[in-house]
Coordinates of C-alpha atoms in Angstrom, one line a residue:
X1 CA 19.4 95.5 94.7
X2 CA 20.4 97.8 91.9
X3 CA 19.3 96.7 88.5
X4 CA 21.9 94.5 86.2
X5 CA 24.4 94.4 88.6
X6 CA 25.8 92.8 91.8
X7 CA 24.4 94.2 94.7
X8 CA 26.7 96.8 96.6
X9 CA 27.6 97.1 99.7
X10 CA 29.9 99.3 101.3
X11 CA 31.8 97.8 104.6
X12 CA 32.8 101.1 107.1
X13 CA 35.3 101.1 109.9
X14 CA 37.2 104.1 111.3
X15 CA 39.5 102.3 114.0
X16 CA 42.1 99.6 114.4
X17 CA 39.8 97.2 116.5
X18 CA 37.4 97.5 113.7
X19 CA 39.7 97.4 110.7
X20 CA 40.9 94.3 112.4
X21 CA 37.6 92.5 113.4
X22 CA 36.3 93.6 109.8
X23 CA 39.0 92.5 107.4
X24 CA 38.1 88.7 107.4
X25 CA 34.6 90.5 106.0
X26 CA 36.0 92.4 103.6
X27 CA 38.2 89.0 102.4
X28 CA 35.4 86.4 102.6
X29 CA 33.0 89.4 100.5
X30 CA 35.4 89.8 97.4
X31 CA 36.3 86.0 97.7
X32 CA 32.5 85.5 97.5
X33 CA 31.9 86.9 94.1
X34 CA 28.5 87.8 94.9
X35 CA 28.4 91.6 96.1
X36 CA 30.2 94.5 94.3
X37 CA 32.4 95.4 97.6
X38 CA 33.3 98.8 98.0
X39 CA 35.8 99.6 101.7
X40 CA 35.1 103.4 103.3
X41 CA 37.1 104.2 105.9
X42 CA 36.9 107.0 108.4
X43 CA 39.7 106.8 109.6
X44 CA 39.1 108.1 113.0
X45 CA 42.2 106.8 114.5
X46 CA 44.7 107.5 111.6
X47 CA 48.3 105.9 112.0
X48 CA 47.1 102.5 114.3
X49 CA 44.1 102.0 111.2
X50 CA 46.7 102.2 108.6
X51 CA 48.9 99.0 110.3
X52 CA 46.0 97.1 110.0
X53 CA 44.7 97.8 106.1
X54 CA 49.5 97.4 105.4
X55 CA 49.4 94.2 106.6
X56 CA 46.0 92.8 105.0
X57 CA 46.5 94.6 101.8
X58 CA 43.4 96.6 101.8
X59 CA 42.9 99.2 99.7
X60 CA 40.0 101.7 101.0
X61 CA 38.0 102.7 98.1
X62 CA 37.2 105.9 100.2
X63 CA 39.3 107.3 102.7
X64 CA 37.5 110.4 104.6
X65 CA 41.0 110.5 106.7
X66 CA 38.8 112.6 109.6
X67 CA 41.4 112.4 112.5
X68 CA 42.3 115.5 114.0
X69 CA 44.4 115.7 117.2
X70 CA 42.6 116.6 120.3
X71 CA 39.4 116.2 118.1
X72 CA 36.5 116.5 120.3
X73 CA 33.9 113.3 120.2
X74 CA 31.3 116.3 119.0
X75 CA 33.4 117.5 116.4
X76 CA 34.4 114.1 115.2
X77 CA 30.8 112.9 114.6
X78 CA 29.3 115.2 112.9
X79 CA 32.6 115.1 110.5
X80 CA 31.7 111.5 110.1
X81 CA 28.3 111.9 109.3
X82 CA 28.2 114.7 106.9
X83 CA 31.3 113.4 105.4
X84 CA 30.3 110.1 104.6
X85 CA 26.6 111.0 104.2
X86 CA 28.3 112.7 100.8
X87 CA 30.1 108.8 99.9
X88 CA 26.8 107.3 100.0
X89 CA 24.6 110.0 97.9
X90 CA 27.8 109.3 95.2
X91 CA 27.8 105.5 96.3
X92 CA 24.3 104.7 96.5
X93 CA 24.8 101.2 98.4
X94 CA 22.4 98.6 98.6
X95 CA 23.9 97.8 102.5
X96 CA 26.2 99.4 104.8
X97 CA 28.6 97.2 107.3
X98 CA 29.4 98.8 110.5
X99 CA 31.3 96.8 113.3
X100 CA 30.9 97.2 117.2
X101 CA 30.5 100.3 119.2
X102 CA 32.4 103.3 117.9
X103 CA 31.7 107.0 116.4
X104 CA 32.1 105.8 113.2
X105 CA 29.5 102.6 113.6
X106 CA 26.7 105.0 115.2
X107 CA 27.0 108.2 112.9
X108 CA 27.6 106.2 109.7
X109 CA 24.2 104.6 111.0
X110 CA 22.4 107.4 110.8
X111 CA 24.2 108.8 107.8
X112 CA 22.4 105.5 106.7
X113 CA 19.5 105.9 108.0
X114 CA 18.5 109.8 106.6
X115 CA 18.5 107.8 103.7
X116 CA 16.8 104.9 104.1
X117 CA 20.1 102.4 103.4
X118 CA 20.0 99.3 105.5
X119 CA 22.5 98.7 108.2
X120 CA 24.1 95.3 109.1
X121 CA 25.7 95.5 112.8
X122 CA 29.0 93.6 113.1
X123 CA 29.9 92.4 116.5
X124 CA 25.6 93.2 117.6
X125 CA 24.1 93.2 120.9
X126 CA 27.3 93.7 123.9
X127 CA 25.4 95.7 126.7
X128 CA 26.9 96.7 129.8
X129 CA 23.8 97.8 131.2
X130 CA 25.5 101.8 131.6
X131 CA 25.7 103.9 129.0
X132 CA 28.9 105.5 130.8
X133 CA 30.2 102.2 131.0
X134 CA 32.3 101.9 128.8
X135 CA 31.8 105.5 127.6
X136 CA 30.5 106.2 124.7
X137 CA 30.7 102.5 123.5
X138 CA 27.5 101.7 124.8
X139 CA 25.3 104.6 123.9
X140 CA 27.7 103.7 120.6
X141 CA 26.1 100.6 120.1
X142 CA 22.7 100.8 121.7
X143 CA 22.1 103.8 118.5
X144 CA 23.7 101.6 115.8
X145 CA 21.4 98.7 117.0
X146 CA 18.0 100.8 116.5
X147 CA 18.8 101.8 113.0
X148 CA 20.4 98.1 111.8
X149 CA 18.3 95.6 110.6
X150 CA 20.4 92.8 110.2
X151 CA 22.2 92.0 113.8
X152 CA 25.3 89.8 113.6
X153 CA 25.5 88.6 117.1
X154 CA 28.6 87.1 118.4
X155 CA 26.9 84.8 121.5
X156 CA 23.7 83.9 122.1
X157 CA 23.8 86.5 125.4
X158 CA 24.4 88.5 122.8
X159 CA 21.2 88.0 120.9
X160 CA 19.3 87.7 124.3
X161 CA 19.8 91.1 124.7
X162 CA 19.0 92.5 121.1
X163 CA 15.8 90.8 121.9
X164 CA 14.9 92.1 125.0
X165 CA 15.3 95.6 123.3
X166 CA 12.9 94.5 120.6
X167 CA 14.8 93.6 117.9
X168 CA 13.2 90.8 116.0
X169 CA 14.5 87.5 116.3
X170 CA 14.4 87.3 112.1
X171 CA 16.7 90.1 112.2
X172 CA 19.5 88.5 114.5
X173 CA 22.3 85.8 113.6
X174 CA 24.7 84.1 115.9
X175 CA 27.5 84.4 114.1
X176 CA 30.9 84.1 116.8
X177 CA 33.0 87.2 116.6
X178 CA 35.0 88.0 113.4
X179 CA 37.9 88.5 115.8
X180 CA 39.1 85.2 116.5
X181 CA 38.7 84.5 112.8
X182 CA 41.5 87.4 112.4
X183 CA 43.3 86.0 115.3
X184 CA 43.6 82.2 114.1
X185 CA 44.1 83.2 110.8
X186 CA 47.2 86.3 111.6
X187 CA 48.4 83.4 114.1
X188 CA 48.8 80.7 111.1
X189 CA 50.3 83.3 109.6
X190 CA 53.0 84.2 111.9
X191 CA 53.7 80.2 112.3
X192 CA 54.2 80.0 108.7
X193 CA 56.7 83.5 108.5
X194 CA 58.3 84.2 111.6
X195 CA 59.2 87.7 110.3
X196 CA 56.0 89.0 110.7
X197 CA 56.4 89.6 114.1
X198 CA 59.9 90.2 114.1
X199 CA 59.2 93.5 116.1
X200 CA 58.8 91.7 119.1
X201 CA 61.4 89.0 119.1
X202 CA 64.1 90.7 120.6
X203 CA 61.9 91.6 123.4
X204 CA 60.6 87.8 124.3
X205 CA 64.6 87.2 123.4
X206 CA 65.3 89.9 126.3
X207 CA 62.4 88.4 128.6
X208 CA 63.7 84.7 127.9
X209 CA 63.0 82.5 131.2
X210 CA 60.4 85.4 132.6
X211 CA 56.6 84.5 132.5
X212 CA 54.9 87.5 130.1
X213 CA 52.4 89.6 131.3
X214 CA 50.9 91.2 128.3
X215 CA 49.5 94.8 129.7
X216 CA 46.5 97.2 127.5
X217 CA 45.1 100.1 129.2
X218 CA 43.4 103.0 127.5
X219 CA 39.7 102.9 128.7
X220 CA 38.2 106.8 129.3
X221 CA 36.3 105.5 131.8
X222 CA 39.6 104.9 133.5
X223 CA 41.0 108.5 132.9
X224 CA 42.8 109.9 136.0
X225 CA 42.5 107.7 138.6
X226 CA 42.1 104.3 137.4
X227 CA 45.0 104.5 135.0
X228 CA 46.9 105.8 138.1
X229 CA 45.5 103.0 140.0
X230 CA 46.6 100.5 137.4
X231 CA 50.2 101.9 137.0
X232 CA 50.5 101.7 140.7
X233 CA 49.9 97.8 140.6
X234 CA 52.0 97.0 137.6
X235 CA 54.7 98.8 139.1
X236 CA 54.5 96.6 142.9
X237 CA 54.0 93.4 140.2
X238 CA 57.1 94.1 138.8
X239 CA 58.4 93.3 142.5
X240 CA 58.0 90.0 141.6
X241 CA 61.4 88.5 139.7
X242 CA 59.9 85.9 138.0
X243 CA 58.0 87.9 135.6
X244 CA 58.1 90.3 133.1
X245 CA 55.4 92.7 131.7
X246 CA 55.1 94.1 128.3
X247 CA 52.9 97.0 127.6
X248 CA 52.3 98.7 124.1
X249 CA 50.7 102.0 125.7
X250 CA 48.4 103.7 123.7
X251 CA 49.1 106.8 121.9
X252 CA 46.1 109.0 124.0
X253 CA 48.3 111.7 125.6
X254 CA 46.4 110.8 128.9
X255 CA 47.3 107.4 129.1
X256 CA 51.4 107.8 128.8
X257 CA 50.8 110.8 131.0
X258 CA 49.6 108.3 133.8
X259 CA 51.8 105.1 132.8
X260 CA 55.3 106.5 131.8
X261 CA 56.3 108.3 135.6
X262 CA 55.4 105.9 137.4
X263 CA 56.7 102.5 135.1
X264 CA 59.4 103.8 132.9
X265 CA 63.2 102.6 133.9
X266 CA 61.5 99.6 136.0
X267 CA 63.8 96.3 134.8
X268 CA 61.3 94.3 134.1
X269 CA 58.6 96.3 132.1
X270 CA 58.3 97.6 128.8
X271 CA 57.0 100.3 127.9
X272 CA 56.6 99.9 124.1
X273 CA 54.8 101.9 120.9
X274 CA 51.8 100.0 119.7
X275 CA 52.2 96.6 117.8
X276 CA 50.5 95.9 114.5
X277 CA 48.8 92.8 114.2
X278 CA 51.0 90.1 113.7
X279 CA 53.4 91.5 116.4
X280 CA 50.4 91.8 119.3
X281 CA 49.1 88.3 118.3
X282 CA 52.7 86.7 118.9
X283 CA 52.5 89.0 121.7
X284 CA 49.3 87.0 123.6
X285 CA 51.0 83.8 122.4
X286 CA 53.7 84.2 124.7
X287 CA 52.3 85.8 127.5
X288 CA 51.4 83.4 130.6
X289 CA 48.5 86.2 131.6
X290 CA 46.9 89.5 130.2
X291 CA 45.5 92.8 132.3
X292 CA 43.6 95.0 130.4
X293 CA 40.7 97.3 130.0
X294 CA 40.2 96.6 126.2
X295 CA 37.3 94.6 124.8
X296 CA 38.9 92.4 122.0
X297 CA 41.4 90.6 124.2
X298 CA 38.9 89.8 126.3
X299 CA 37.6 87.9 123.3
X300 CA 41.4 87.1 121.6
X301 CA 42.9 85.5 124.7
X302 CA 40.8 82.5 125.1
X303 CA 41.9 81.5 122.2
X304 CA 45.1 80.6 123.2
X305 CA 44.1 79.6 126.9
X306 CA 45.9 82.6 128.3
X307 CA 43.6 84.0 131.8
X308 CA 42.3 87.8 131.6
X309 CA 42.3 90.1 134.3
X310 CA 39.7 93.2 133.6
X311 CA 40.2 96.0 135.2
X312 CA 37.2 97.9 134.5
X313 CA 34.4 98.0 136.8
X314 CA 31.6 96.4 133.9
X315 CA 32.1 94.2 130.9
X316 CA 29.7 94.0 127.6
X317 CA 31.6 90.7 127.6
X318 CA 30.0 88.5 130.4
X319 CA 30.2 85.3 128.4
X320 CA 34.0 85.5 129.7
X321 CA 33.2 85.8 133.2
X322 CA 30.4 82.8 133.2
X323 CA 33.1 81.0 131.1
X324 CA 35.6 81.2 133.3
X325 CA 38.2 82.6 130.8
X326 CA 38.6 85.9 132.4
X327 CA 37.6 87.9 135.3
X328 CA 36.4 91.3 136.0
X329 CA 38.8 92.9 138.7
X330 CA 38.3 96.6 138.5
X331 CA 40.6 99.4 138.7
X332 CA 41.6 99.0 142.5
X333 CA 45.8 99.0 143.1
X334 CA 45.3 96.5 145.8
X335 CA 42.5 93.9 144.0
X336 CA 44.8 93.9 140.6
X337 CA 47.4 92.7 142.9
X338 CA 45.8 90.6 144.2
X339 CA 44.4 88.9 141.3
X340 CA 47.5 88.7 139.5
X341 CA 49.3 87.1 142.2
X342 CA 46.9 84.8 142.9
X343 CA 47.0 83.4 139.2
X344 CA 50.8 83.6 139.7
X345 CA 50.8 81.7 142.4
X346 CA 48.1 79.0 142.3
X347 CA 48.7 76.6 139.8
X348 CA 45.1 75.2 139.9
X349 CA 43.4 78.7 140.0
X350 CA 45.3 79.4 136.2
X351 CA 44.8 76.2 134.8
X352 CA 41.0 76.3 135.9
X353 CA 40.8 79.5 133.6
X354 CA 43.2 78.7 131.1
X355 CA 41.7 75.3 130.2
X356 CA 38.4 76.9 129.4
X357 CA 37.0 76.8 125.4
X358 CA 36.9 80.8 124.0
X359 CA 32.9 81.3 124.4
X360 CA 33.7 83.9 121.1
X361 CA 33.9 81.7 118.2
X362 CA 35.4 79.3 116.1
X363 CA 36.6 81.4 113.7
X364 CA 34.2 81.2 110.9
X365 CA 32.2 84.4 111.4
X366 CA 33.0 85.7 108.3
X367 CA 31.4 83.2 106.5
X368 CA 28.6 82.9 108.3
X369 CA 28.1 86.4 107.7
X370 CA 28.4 86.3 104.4
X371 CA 26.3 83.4 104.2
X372 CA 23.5 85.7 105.8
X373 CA 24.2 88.7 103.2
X374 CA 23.5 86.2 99.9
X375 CA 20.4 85.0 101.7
X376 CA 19.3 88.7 102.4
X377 CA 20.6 89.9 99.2
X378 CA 20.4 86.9 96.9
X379 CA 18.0 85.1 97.8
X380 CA 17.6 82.4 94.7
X381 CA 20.7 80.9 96.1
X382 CA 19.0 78.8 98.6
X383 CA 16.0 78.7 100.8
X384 CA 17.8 77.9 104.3
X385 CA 18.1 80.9 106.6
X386 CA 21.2 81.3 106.3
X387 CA 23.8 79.3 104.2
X388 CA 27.2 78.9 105.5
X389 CA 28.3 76.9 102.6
X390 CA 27.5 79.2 99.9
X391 CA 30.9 81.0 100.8
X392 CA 34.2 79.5 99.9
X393 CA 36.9 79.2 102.5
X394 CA 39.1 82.2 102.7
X395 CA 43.2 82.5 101.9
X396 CA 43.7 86.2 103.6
X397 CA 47.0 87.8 102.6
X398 CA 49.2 89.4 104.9
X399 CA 52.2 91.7 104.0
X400 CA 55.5 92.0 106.1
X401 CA 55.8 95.2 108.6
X402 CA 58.0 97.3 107.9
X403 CA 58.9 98.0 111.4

């Protein structure tokens, strides 16, 4: 702790995932009192970051603004970790926050760790088992977690497998994920002002008496085939006249290359820009099912009982699949079908998954995070190993989109 004054810590993200499962830690730390709070951001993923820190009125203390286009994962990291190695010699935290499994998590780790700063891992211990799978998330994470030494696990799978790489059971807290924190919370908040998510209104308007299907595809893994694959099946789904499929397609150059000739000028799908927040939450609120290749949802959709069809070939999120709230389908035209329909179609077979509890969380991560960081940090507060209650609950602000 640095002498006479609160102790500092700096909380890093560099993407929208992380910028979203992060900002209920940012919130509950200044809310806290405890820590002098300090945001960096990397910025690796520039416009899709900045919806994220509009609408929860974060202001990053540090802003290394790094994307490039076309940036090469090479070039990007050691950008990030010469870049911000130069916040923390100015900085001097007593703790860094990293979240989850990207460039910015593992290279502002070892920016970290050249200096002897300790780490805490947001969102610790998803394994696939295949460092190419998903690629470079798990090679990602697997780095971050040898450098961290406090692990906030989301499941106790989670923590299983910190342990079996050696990580000491001191060291790791099951926490729940900080995303369904965001989620309940940005859903409360879109209840309580509809204009929020006005963006997406007049599509649900236009889609009125169709069952949703909410679409995310953007997985490298999935590069070139698979996303050809997967716009194959959306487009013989879209056969179907009782449904409707949205689909904010993500910016990467190689993903509208492989959606937009195949799906554009089909009726019943659409092909949209990404949401922020508030608009992609309504989004999985009024969808009746979700395909994707994305972590969160896998995490966000059990939440509000909607069934998840995965099409990637491994998941760092098994809890879901032993939980029944989603299932792992892969990138084959014909088994996406398939699975889709069969939801569709069988009333039972949805219900089964869509009655299921979210195996993520509660939404009081934050908290218990927080809780952890005063007991590491501040330890006259309290002798239990970790104190929930020490942290007061949390009002989070939102701002209207512009959009």
């Amino acid at each position: 702790m640095q002498h006479g004054s609160c102790p500092k810590i700096l909380v890093s993200f560099g993407t929208r995932p992380e910028a979203i499962k992060m900002f209920p830690v940012v919130h509950a730390l200044k809310a806290d009192g405890a820590f002098d709070t300090r945001v960096v951001v990397t910025a690796q993923h520039r416009e899709m970051l900045d919806q994220v820190l509009q609408m929860t009125e974060i202001v990053p203390d540090v802003d290394l603004d790094l994307m490039q286009e076309g940036q090469s994962l090479d070039a990007l990291s050691s950008r990030i970790i010469t870049r911000f190695g130069s916040v923390l010699d100015v900085e001097r935290p007593d703790r860094v926050l990293v979240h989850g499994d990207t460039l910015t998590a593992m290279m502002v780790s070892l920016a970290c760790y050249f200096r002897k700063i300790p780490v805490g891992h947001v969102e610790a211990g998803l394994r696939s088992g295949n460092i190419y799978s998903p690629w470079p998330e798990e090679l990602n994470r697997k780095v971050t977690a040898i450098i961290a030494d406090l692990h906030f696990a989301p499941t106790q799978r989670a923590r299983q497998a910190l342990l079996a790489e050696t990580i000491a059971d001191e060291n790791i807290f099951v926490t729940g994920n900080t995303v369904v924190d965001a989620l309940l919370e940005t859903r409360r908040h879109v209840i309580a002002n509809p204009a929020l998510a006005s963006a997406i209104e007049p599509l649900l308007k236009r889609f009125e008496g169709k069952r949703i299907v909410a679409v995310t595809a953007h997985r490298r893994e999935n590069f070139g085939e698979g996303l050809t694959a997967i716009a194959k099946a959306l487009a013989k789904l879209a056969q179907r006249d009782d449904i409707a499929i949205i689909f904010p397609v993500h910016p990467n150059p190689a993903v509208r290359k492989a959606m937009r000739p195949l799906l554009e000028g089909i009726h019943n799908i659409a092909l949209i820009e990404p949401l922020d927040y508030p608009n992609f939450v309504r989004m999985l609120d009024a969808s009746e099912l979700i395909l994707t290749d994305s972590g969160g949802i896998q995490e966000e959709a059990p939440s509000f009982q909607t069934p998840v069809l995965i099409m990637r070939e491994t998941t760092e999120r098994p809890e879901a699949i032993e939980a029944g709230t989603a299932r792992l389908v892969g990138t084959s035209e014909a088994a996406i079908l398939a699975a889709a329909n069969q939801l569709l179609d069988n009333k039972h077979d949805f219900e089964a998954m869509a009655s299921k509890v979210n195996p993520f969380g509660d939404g009081t991560a934050a908290q218990k995070i927080v809780g952890i960081l005063r007991e590491r940090h501040l330890p006259q507060v309290g002798s239990s190993r970790v104190r929930v209650d020490a942290t007061p609950q949390v009002n989070l602000t939102f701002r209207t989109s512009a959009a």
